Short mmCIF file of N, CA and C in Angstrom, two decimals:
data_model
loop_
_atom_site.label_atom_id
_atom_site.label_comp_id
_atom_site.label_asym_id
_atom_site.label_seq_id
_atom_site.Cartn_x
_atom_site.Cartn_y
_atom_site.Cartn_z
N UNK A 1 -1.91 -54.28 -61.37
CA UNK A 1 -0.65 -53.65 -61.09
C UNK A 1 -0.70 -52.75 -59.87
N UNK A 2 -1.79 -51.98 -59.70
CA UNK A 2 -1.88 -51.01 -58.60
C UNK A 2 -1.94 -51.71 -57.26
N UNK A 3 -2.54 -52.90 -57.24
CA UNK A 3 -2.69 -53.62 -56.00
C UNK A 3 -1.34 -54.07 -55.44
N UNK A 4 -0.46 -54.48 -56.32
CA UNK A 4 0.86 -54.96 -55.91
C UNK A 4 1.70 -53.83 -55.32
N UNK A 5 1.56 -52.62 -55.83
CA UNK A 5 2.32 -51.47 -55.34
C UNK A 5 1.93 -51.07 -53.93
N UNK A 6 0.67 -51.32 -53.55
CA UNK A 6 0.20 -50.94 -52.22
C UNK A 6 1.03 -51.57 -51.11
N UNK A 7 1.50 -52.79 -51.34
CA UNK A 7 2.26 -53.48 -50.29
C UNK A 7 3.62 -52.82 -50.02
N UNK A 8 4.11 -51.98 -50.95
CA UNK A 8 5.41 -51.34 -50.75
C UNK A 8 5.30 -49.95 -50.14
N UNK A 9 4.10 -49.44 -49.98
CA UNK A 9 3.91 -48.11 -49.39
C UNK A 9 4.11 -48.23 -47.88
N UNK A 10 5.01 -47.42 -47.29
CA UNK A 10 5.21 -47.53 -45.84
C UNK A 10 3.94 -47.19 -45.08
N UNK A 11 3.69 -47.93 -44.03
CA UNK A 11 2.45 -47.77 -43.25
C UNK A 11 2.50 -46.58 -42.30
N UNK A 12 3.69 -46.24 -41.84
CA UNK A 12 3.80 -45.12 -40.89
C UNK A 12 4.38 -43.90 -41.58
N UNK A 13 4.04 -42.76 -41.04
CA UNK A 13 4.48 -41.51 -41.63
C UNK A 13 5.86 -41.14 -41.09
N UNK A 14 6.69 -40.59 -41.97
CA UNK A 14 8.01 -40.14 -41.55
C UNK A 14 7.93 -38.65 -41.24
N UNK A 15 8.47 -38.23 -40.12
CA UNK A 15 8.32 -36.84 -39.70
C UNK A 15 9.47 -35.95 -40.16
N UNK A 16 10.66 -36.53 -40.33
CA UNK A 16 11.79 -35.72 -40.73
C UNK A 16 12.41 -36.27 -42.01
N UNK A 17 12.58 -35.41 -42.99
CA UNK A 17 13.17 -35.87 -44.26
C UNK A 17 14.67 -36.11 -44.13
N UNK A 18 15.27 -35.62 -43.05
CA UNK A 18 16.70 -35.78 -42.84
C UNK A 18 17.07 -37.13 -42.24
N UNK A 19 16.07 -37.88 -41.77
CA UNK A 19 16.32 -39.17 -41.14
C UNK A 19 15.79 -40.26 -42.05
N UNK A 20 16.62 -41.27 -42.29
CA UNK A 20 16.21 -42.34 -43.17
C UNK A 20 15.39 -43.39 -42.43
N UNK A 21 14.48 -44.03 -43.15
CA UNK A 21 13.75 -45.15 -42.55
C UNK A 21 14.15 -46.44 -43.24
N UNK A 22 15.22 -46.35 -44.06
CA UNK A 22 15.71 -47.52 -44.78
C UNK A 22 16.49 -48.43 -43.85
N UNK A 23 16.08 -49.70 -43.79
CA UNK A 23 16.75 -50.69 -42.94
C UNK A 23 18.22 -50.82 -43.34
N UNK A 24 18.46 -50.83 -44.62
CA UNK A 24 19.82 -50.98 -45.14
C UNK A 24 20.73 -49.86 -44.64
N UNK A 25 20.25 -48.62 -44.70
CA UNK A 25 21.05 -47.48 -44.26
C UNK A 25 21.22 -47.45 -42.74
N UNK A 26 20.16 -47.88 -42.02
CA UNK A 26 20.24 -47.93 -40.56
C UNK A 26 21.32 -48.92 -40.12
N UNK A 27 21.33 -50.08 -40.78
CA UNK A 27 22.32 -51.12 -40.44
C UNK A 27 23.73 -50.64 -40.78
N UNK A 28 23.88 -49.98 -41.92
CA UNK A 28 25.20 -49.47 -42.31
C UNK A 28 25.69 -48.44 -41.29
N UNK A 29 24.79 -47.53 -40.88
CA UNK A 29 25.16 -46.50 -39.90
C UNK A 29 25.57 -47.14 -38.58
N UNK A 30 24.85 -48.20 -38.19
CA UNK A 30 25.13 -48.87 -36.93
C UNK A 30 26.49 -49.56 -36.96
N UNK A 31 26.72 -50.36 -37.97
CA UNK A 31 27.93 -51.18 -38.00
C UNK A 31 29.19 -50.43 -38.43
N UNK A 32 29.04 -49.23 -39.00
CA UNK A 32 30.22 -48.46 -39.35
C UNK A 32 30.39 -47.25 -38.43
N UNK A 33 29.65 -47.25 -37.32
CA UNK A 33 29.69 -46.12 -36.38
C UNK A 33 31.09 -45.99 -35.77
N UNK A 34 31.58 -44.74 -35.63
CA UNK A 34 32.88 -44.55 -34.98
C UNK A 34 32.80 -44.80 -33.47
N UNK A 35 33.93 -44.98 -32.86
CA UNK A 35 34.01 -45.31 -31.44
C UNK A 35 33.28 -44.30 -30.55
N UNK A 36 33.34 -43.02 -30.92
CA UNK A 36 32.69 -41.98 -30.11
C UNK A 36 31.17 -42.18 -30.07
N UNK A 37 30.58 -42.62 -31.19
CA UNK A 37 29.14 -42.88 -31.20
C UNK A 37 28.82 -44.22 -30.55
N UNK A 38 29.72 -45.18 -30.70
CA UNK A 38 29.49 -46.50 -30.09
C UNK A 38 29.43 -46.37 -28.57
N UNK A 39 30.21 -45.46 -28.01
CA UNK A 39 30.18 -45.24 -26.55
C UNK A 39 28.76 -44.94 -26.10
N UNK A 40 28.11 -44.02 -26.82
CA UNK A 40 26.75 -43.62 -26.45
C UNK A 40 25.75 -44.74 -26.72
N UNK A 41 25.96 -45.46 -27.83
CA UNK A 41 25.05 -46.56 -28.17
C UNK A 41 25.15 -47.70 -27.16
N UNK A 42 26.33 -47.84 -26.54
CA UNK A 42 26.53 -48.90 -25.56
C UNK A 42 26.18 -48.39 -24.16
N UNK A 43 24.98 -47.86 -24.02
CA UNK A 43 24.50 -47.37 -22.74
C UNK A 43 23.67 -48.44 -22.06
N UNK A 44 23.55 -48.33 -20.75
CA UNK A 44 22.73 -49.27 -20.00
C UNK A 44 21.88 -48.50 -18.99
N UNK A 45 20.80 -49.13 -18.57
CA UNK A 45 19.91 -48.51 -17.57
C UNK A 45 20.60 -48.50 -16.20
N UNK A 46 20.26 -47.51 -15.41
CA UNK A 46 20.72 -47.50 -14.03
C UNK A 46 19.72 -48.29 -13.19
N UNK A 47 20.18 -48.87 -12.09
CA UNK A 47 19.29 -49.59 -11.20
C UNK A 47 18.28 -48.62 -10.60
N UNK A 48 17.19 -49.15 -10.06
CA UNK A 48 16.11 -48.30 -9.52
C UNK A 48 16.61 -47.34 -8.45
N UNK A 49 17.49 -47.80 -7.56
CA UNK A 49 17.98 -46.91 -6.50
C UNK A 49 18.89 -45.82 -7.05
N UNK A 50 19.69 -46.13 -8.08
CA UNK A 50 20.52 -45.09 -8.71
C UNK A 50 19.66 -44.10 -9.49
N UNK A 51 18.59 -44.62 -10.12
CA UNK A 51 17.66 -43.72 -10.83
C UNK A 51 17.02 -42.75 -9.84
N UNK A 52 16.65 -43.26 -8.68
CA UNK A 52 16.06 -42.41 -7.64
C UNK A 52 17.04 -41.39 -7.10
N UNK A 53 18.31 -41.79 -7.00
CA UNK A 53 19.33 -40.90 -6.44
C UNK A 53 19.71 -39.79 -7.42
N UNK A 54 19.95 -40.14 -8.68
CA UNK A 54 20.47 -39.17 -9.65
C UNK A 54 19.43 -38.61 -10.62
N UNK A 55 18.22 -39.20 -10.65
CA UNK A 55 17.15 -38.79 -11.59
C UNK A 55 17.62 -38.90 -13.04
N UNK A 56 18.38 -39.96 -13.31
CA UNK A 56 18.89 -40.23 -14.65
C UNK A 56 18.54 -41.69 -14.97
N UNK A 57 18.08 -41.96 -16.19
CA UNK A 57 17.65 -43.31 -16.52
C UNK A 57 18.77 -44.19 -17.09
N UNK A 58 19.58 -43.63 -18.01
CA UNK A 58 20.63 -44.43 -18.62
C UNK A 58 21.97 -43.69 -18.63
N UNK A 59 23.04 -44.47 -18.74
CA UNK A 59 24.39 -43.91 -18.84
C UNK A 59 25.23 -44.81 -19.73
N UNK A 60 26.18 -44.23 -20.47
CA UNK A 60 27.12 -45.08 -21.20
C UNK A 60 27.95 -45.89 -20.19
N UNK A 61 28.13 -47.18 -20.47
CA UNK A 61 28.86 -48.05 -19.55
C UNK A 61 30.35 -47.72 -19.62
N UNK A 62 31.02 -47.79 -18.45
CA UNK A 62 32.43 -47.44 -18.36
C UNK A 62 33.20 -48.59 -17.72
N UNK A 63 34.51 -48.56 -17.81
CA UNK A 63 35.33 -49.69 -17.38
C UNK A 63 35.09 -50.15 -15.93
N UNK A 64 35.09 -49.29 -14.96
CA UNK A 64 35.02 -49.76 -13.57
C UNK A 64 33.63 -49.74 -12.94
N UNK A 65 32.59 -49.60 -13.77
CA UNK A 65 31.21 -49.68 -13.26
C UNK A 65 30.92 -51.09 -12.77
N UNK A 66 29.99 -51.20 -11.81
CA UNK A 66 29.52 -52.52 -11.41
C UNK A 66 28.14 -52.73 -12.03
N UNK A 67 27.97 -53.88 -12.68
CA UNK A 67 26.72 -54.15 -13.40
C UNK A 67 26.15 -55.51 -13.01
N UNK A 68 24.85 -55.66 -13.31
CA UNK A 68 24.18 -56.95 -13.11
C UNK A 68 23.57 -57.37 -14.44
N UNK A 69 23.81 -58.61 -14.84
CA UNK A 69 23.25 -59.13 -16.09
C UNK A 69 21.79 -59.49 -15.83
N UNK A 70 20.89 -58.99 -16.70
CA UNK A 70 19.46 -59.21 -16.47
C UNK A 70 18.80 -60.11 -17.53
N UNK A 71 19.56 -60.53 -18.55
CA UNK A 71 19.01 -61.40 -19.58
C UNK A 71 20.03 -62.45 -20.00
N UNK A 72 19.54 -63.57 -20.50
CA UNK A 72 20.42 -64.57 -21.10
C UNK A 72 20.96 -65.60 -20.12
N UNK A 73 21.93 -66.36 -20.58
CA UNK A 73 22.50 -67.49 -19.84
C UNK A 73 23.14 -67.05 -18.51
N UNK A 74 23.70 -65.85 -18.47
CA UNK A 74 24.40 -65.37 -17.28
C UNK A 74 23.53 -64.45 -16.42
N UNK A 75 22.22 -64.58 -16.55
CA UNK A 75 21.26 -63.74 -15.81
C UNK A 75 21.56 -63.79 -14.31
N UNK A 76 21.40 -62.64 -13.65
CA UNK A 76 21.60 -62.46 -12.20
C UNK A 76 23.07 -62.49 -11.76
N UNK A 77 24.02 -62.65 -12.68
CA UNK A 77 25.42 -62.53 -12.32
C UNK A 77 25.75 -61.03 -12.25
N UNK A 78 26.52 -60.66 -11.25
CA UNK A 78 26.93 -59.25 -11.20
C UNK A 78 28.42 -59.16 -10.93
N UNK A 79 29.00 -58.07 -11.39
CA UNK A 79 30.43 -57.88 -11.20
C UNK A 79 30.89 -56.59 -11.82
N UNK A 80 32.20 -56.40 -11.81
CA UNK A 80 32.80 -55.18 -12.32
C UNK A 80 33.10 -55.32 -13.81
N UNK A 81 32.88 -54.24 -14.55
CA UNK A 81 33.18 -54.23 -15.99
C UNK A 81 34.71 -54.14 -16.14
N UNK A 82 35.28 -55.13 -16.81
CA UNK A 82 36.73 -55.14 -16.99
C UNK A 82 37.13 -54.51 -18.32
N UNK A 83 36.20 -54.55 -19.31
CA UNK A 83 36.50 -53.95 -20.61
C UNK A 83 35.21 -53.60 -21.33
N UNK A 84 35.23 -52.46 -22.01
CA UNK A 84 34.13 -52.10 -22.91
C UNK A 84 34.70 -52.25 -24.31
N UNK A 85 34.35 -53.36 -24.95
CA UNK A 85 34.92 -53.74 -26.24
C UNK A 85 34.03 -53.15 -27.33
N UNK A 86 34.30 -51.88 -27.67
CA UNK A 86 33.41 -51.16 -28.60
C UNK A 86 33.42 -51.77 -29.99
N UNK A 87 34.56 -52.29 -30.41
CA UNK A 87 34.65 -52.86 -31.75
C UNK A 87 33.70 -54.04 -31.93
N UNK A 88 33.53 -54.83 -30.87
CA UNK A 88 32.63 -55.99 -30.92
C UNK A 88 31.27 -55.72 -30.29
N UNK A 89 31.01 -54.49 -29.82
CA UNK A 89 29.74 -54.10 -29.19
C UNK A 89 29.44 -54.88 -27.92
N UNK A 90 30.47 -55.30 -27.16
CA UNK A 90 30.22 -56.10 -25.96
C UNK A 90 30.97 -55.55 -24.74
N UNK A 91 30.52 -56.01 -23.57
CA UNK A 91 31.18 -55.70 -22.30
C UNK A 91 31.81 -56.98 -21.78
N UNK A 92 32.97 -56.86 -21.14
CA UNK A 92 33.54 -57.99 -20.44
C UNK A 92 33.37 -57.71 -18.95
N UNK A 93 32.74 -58.65 -18.26
CA UNK A 93 32.43 -58.49 -16.84
C UNK A 93 33.21 -59.54 -16.06
N UNK A 94 33.78 -59.12 -14.91
CA UNK A 94 34.72 -59.94 -14.15
C UNK A 94 34.30 -61.42 -13.95
N UNK A 95 33.14 -61.76 -13.37
CA UNK A 95 32.90 -63.19 -13.14
C UNK A 95 32.32 -63.94 -14.35
N UNK A 96 31.99 -63.23 -15.42
CA UNK A 96 31.34 -63.88 -16.57
C UNK A 96 32.43 -64.38 -17.53
N UNK A 97 32.81 -65.65 -17.34
CA UNK A 97 33.85 -66.25 -18.18
C UNK A 97 33.43 -67.66 -18.56
N UNK A 98 34.14 -68.23 -19.54
CA UNK A 98 33.95 -69.64 -19.85
C UNK A 98 35.31 -70.26 -20.12
N UNK A 99 35.37 -71.59 -19.99
CA UNK A 99 36.63 -72.28 -20.18
C UNK A 99 36.74 -72.80 -21.60
N UNK A 100 37.89 -72.57 -22.19
CA UNK A 100 38.14 -73.09 -23.54
C UNK A 100 38.57 -74.55 -23.46
N UNK A 101 38.62 -75.19 -24.61
CA UNK A 101 38.98 -76.60 -24.66
C UNK A 101 40.37 -76.86 -24.09
N UNK A 102 41.28 -75.89 -24.27
CA UNK A 102 42.65 -76.08 -23.76
C UNK A 102 42.81 -75.68 -22.29
N UNK A 103 41.70 -75.33 -21.63
CA UNK A 103 41.73 -75.02 -20.20
C UNK A 103 41.85 -73.54 -19.87
N UNK A 104 42.08 -72.70 -20.89
CA UNK A 104 42.19 -71.25 -20.64
C UNK A 104 40.80 -70.66 -20.39
N UNK A 105 40.72 -69.70 -19.47
CA UNK A 105 39.43 -69.03 -19.24
C UNK A 105 39.41 -67.73 -20.03
N UNK A 106 38.29 -67.51 -20.72
CA UNK A 106 38.14 -66.29 -21.52
C UNK A 106 36.85 -65.57 -21.13
N UNK A 107 36.87 -64.24 -21.16
CA UNK A 107 35.65 -63.50 -20.83
C UNK A 107 34.59 -63.66 -21.92
N UNK A 108 33.34 -63.74 -21.49
CA UNK A 108 32.23 -63.83 -22.43
C UNK A 108 31.69 -62.42 -22.65
N UNK A 109 31.51 -62.04 -23.90
CA UNK A 109 30.98 -60.72 -24.21
C UNK A 109 29.49 -60.63 -23.91
N UNK A 110 29.10 -59.60 -23.19
CA UNK A 110 27.69 -59.37 -22.86
C UNK A 110 27.26 -58.05 -23.49
N UNK A 111 26.10 -58.03 -24.13
CA UNK A 111 25.57 -56.82 -24.75
C UNK A 111 25.22 -55.80 -23.68
N UNK A 112 25.52 -54.53 -23.94
CA UNK A 112 25.29 -53.46 -22.95
C UNK A 112 23.82 -53.30 -22.60
N UNK A 113 22.92 -53.63 -23.55
CA UNK A 113 21.49 -53.47 -23.28
C UNK A 113 20.96 -54.54 -22.34
N UNK A 114 21.73 -55.57 -22.09
CA UNK A 114 21.29 -56.68 -21.24
C UNK A 114 21.81 -56.58 -19.81
N UNK A 115 22.34 -55.42 -19.46
CA UNK A 115 22.83 -55.23 -18.08
C UNK A 115 22.18 -54.01 -17.45
N UNK A 116 22.24 -53.98 -16.13
CA UNK A 116 21.79 -52.82 -15.35
C UNK A 116 22.97 -52.36 -14.52
N UNK A 117 23.24 -51.07 -14.54
CA UNK A 117 24.36 -50.53 -13.75
C UNK A 117 23.92 -50.43 -12.29
N UNK A 118 24.66 -51.10 -11.40
CA UNK A 118 24.31 -51.09 -9.98
C UNK A 118 25.18 -50.14 -9.17
N UNK A 119 26.39 -49.86 -9.69
CA UNK A 119 27.27 -48.92 -9.01
C UNK A 119 28.08 -48.18 -10.06
N UNK A 120 28.03 -46.85 -10.02
CA UNK A 120 28.74 -46.04 -11.00
C UNK A 120 30.15 -45.72 -10.53
N UNK A 121 31.09 -45.76 -11.47
CA UNK A 121 32.43 -45.27 -11.18
C UNK A 121 32.38 -43.77 -11.45
N UNK A 122 32.55 -42.97 -10.40
CA UNK A 122 32.40 -41.52 -10.55
C UNK A 122 33.73 -40.79 -10.59
N UNK A 123 33.94 -40.04 -11.65
CA UNK A 123 35.03 -39.07 -11.70
C UNK A 123 34.39 -37.73 -12.05
N UNK A 124 35.19 -36.68 -12.21
CA UNK A 124 34.58 -35.36 -12.41
C UNK A 124 33.74 -35.28 -13.70
N UNK A 125 34.19 -35.95 -14.77
CA UNK A 125 33.44 -35.92 -16.02
C UNK A 125 32.10 -36.65 -15.87
N UNK A 126 32.13 -37.78 -15.18
CA UNK A 126 30.91 -38.57 -14.98
C UNK A 126 29.90 -37.79 -14.13
N UNK A 127 30.40 -37.08 -13.12
CA UNK A 127 29.52 -36.26 -12.27
C UNK A 127 28.88 -35.15 -13.08
N UNK A 128 29.66 -34.55 -14.01
CA UNK A 128 29.11 -33.50 -14.88
C UNK A 128 28.01 -34.04 -15.79
N UNK A 129 28.20 -35.25 -16.31
CA UNK A 129 27.19 -35.87 -17.16
C UNK A 129 25.91 -36.09 -16.36
N UNK A 130 26.05 -36.59 -15.12
CA UNK A 130 24.88 -36.83 -14.26
C UNK A 130 24.13 -35.53 -13.97
N UNK A 131 24.89 -34.46 -13.70
CA UNK A 131 24.25 -33.16 -13.44
C UNK A 131 23.49 -32.67 -14.67
N UNK A 132 24.11 -32.85 -15.85
CA UNK A 132 23.48 -32.38 -17.08
C UNK A 132 22.22 -33.18 -17.41
N UNK A 133 22.24 -34.48 -17.11
CA UNK A 133 21.11 -35.34 -17.47
C UNK A 133 20.02 -35.38 -16.40
N UNK A 134 20.26 -34.75 -15.24
CA UNK A 134 19.32 -34.80 -14.13
C UNK A 134 17.95 -34.24 -14.56
N UNK A 135 16.97 -35.13 -14.65
CA UNK A 135 15.64 -34.73 -15.15
C UNK A 135 14.89 -33.83 -14.18
N UNK A 136 15.14 -34.00 -12.89
CA UNK A 136 14.44 -33.17 -11.89
C UNK A 136 14.88 -31.71 -12.00
N UNK A 137 16.19 -31.49 -12.18
CA UNK A 137 16.72 -30.12 -12.33
C UNK A 137 16.18 -29.46 -13.60
N UNK A 138 16.13 -30.24 -14.68
CA UNK A 138 15.63 -29.72 -15.96
C UNK A 138 14.17 -29.29 -15.81
N UNK A 139 13.38 -30.09 -15.09
CA UNK A 139 11.96 -29.77 -14.87
C UNK A 139 11.82 -28.50 -14.03
N UNK A 140 12.69 -28.36 -13.03
CA UNK A 140 12.63 -27.16 -12.17
C UNK A 140 12.99 -25.90 -12.95
N UNK A 141 13.98 -26.01 -13.83
CA UNK A 141 14.37 -24.87 -14.65
C UNK A 141 13.21 -24.42 -15.54
N UNK A 142 12.53 -25.37 -16.13
CA UNK A 142 11.41 -25.07 -17.03
C UNK A 142 10.23 -24.50 -16.27
N UNK A 143 10.08 -24.90 -15.00
CA UNK A 143 8.96 -24.46 -14.18
C UNK A 143 8.93 -22.94 -14.01
N UNK A 144 10.08 -22.35 -13.75
CA UNK A 144 10.13 -20.92 -13.45
C UNK A 144 10.24 -20.02 -14.65
N UNK A 145 9.92 -20.53 -15.83
CA UNK A 145 10.10 -19.73 -17.04
C UNK A 145 9.14 -18.55 -17.12
N UNK A 146 7.86 -18.81 -16.87
CA UNK A 146 6.86 -17.75 -16.98
C UNK A 146 6.23 -17.51 -15.62
N UNK A 147 6.05 -16.25 -15.28
CA UNK A 147 5.36 -15.92 -14.03
C UNK A 147 3.89 -15.71 -14.33
N UNK A 148 3.06 -15.85 -13.31
CA UNK A 148 1.61 -15.76 -13.51
C UNK A 148 1.19 -14.38 -14.02
N UNK A 149 1.83 -13.33 -13.49
CA UNK A 149 1.46 -11.97 -13.92
C UNK A 149 1.86 -11.70 -15.38
N UNK A 150 2.94 -12.35 -15.85
CA UNK A 150 3.34 -12.21 -17.25
C UNK A 150 2.26 -12.74 -18.18
N UNK A 151 1.64 -13.82 -17.77
CA UNK A 151 0.59 -14.44 -18.60
C UNK A 151 -0.73 -13.69 -18.44
N UNK A 152 -1.03 -13.25 -17.22
CA UNK A 152 -2.31 -12.62 -16.92
C UNK A 152 -2.46 -11.24 -17.57
N UNK A 153 -1.41 -10.39 -17.54
CA UNK A 153 -1.55 -9.01 -18.03
C UNK A 153 -1.91 -8.89 -19.53
N UNK A 154 -1.30 -9.62 -20.47
CA UNK A 154 -1.74 -9.49 -21.85
C UNK A 154 -3.15 -10.00 -22.08
N UNK A 155 -3.58 -10.92 -21.22
CA UNK A 155 -4.90 -11.49 -21.41
C UNK A 155 -6.02 -10.64 -20.80
N UNK A 156 -5.64 -9.62 -19.99
CA UNK A 156 -6.64 -8.80 -19.30
C UNK A 156 -7.52 -8.02 -20.27
N UNK A 157 -6.94 -7.46 -21.34
CA UNK A 157 -7.71 -6.64 -22.25
C UNK A 157 -8.35 -7.45 -23.40
N UNK A 158 -8.26 -8.77 -23.35
CA UNK A 158 -8.90 -9.61 -24.37
C UNK A 158 -10.33 -9.93 -23.90
N UNK A 159 -11.31 -9.43 -24.64
CA UNK A 159 -12.71 -9.75 -24.31
C UNK A 159 -13.63 -9.48 -25.47
#
């Protein structure tokens, strides 16, 4: 009996009791997520040159961003995002379409994780997000926290 139970013991340790490791609960949280959370979940990486410019790795995809598909049947196609379809977890991109049997062209949904943002649509809110996420600025702020003399003086009388 004891041997059979061993197979059900999780192999990795859980660090926070507030976070579930249950697959069932994770899937429920994902598929019933409200639109505000789906926005963040539907983020994509920035291209290397944008990462270098803004020091930000990912951003939630927005309607007028320009993206390049990096995986799947439509790989290497690039164009403007025409719709972020949060309910279906997909992006509609201008040149990525297919023809239906009756001759109508319909956009093909592309997963946000399978694209790279090549050009950001910038408005004041988007600029604020970039400033807040800028990793170089965050590192600089942390750098000046303690001065050398602050650390040295309490340690002088320790011997």
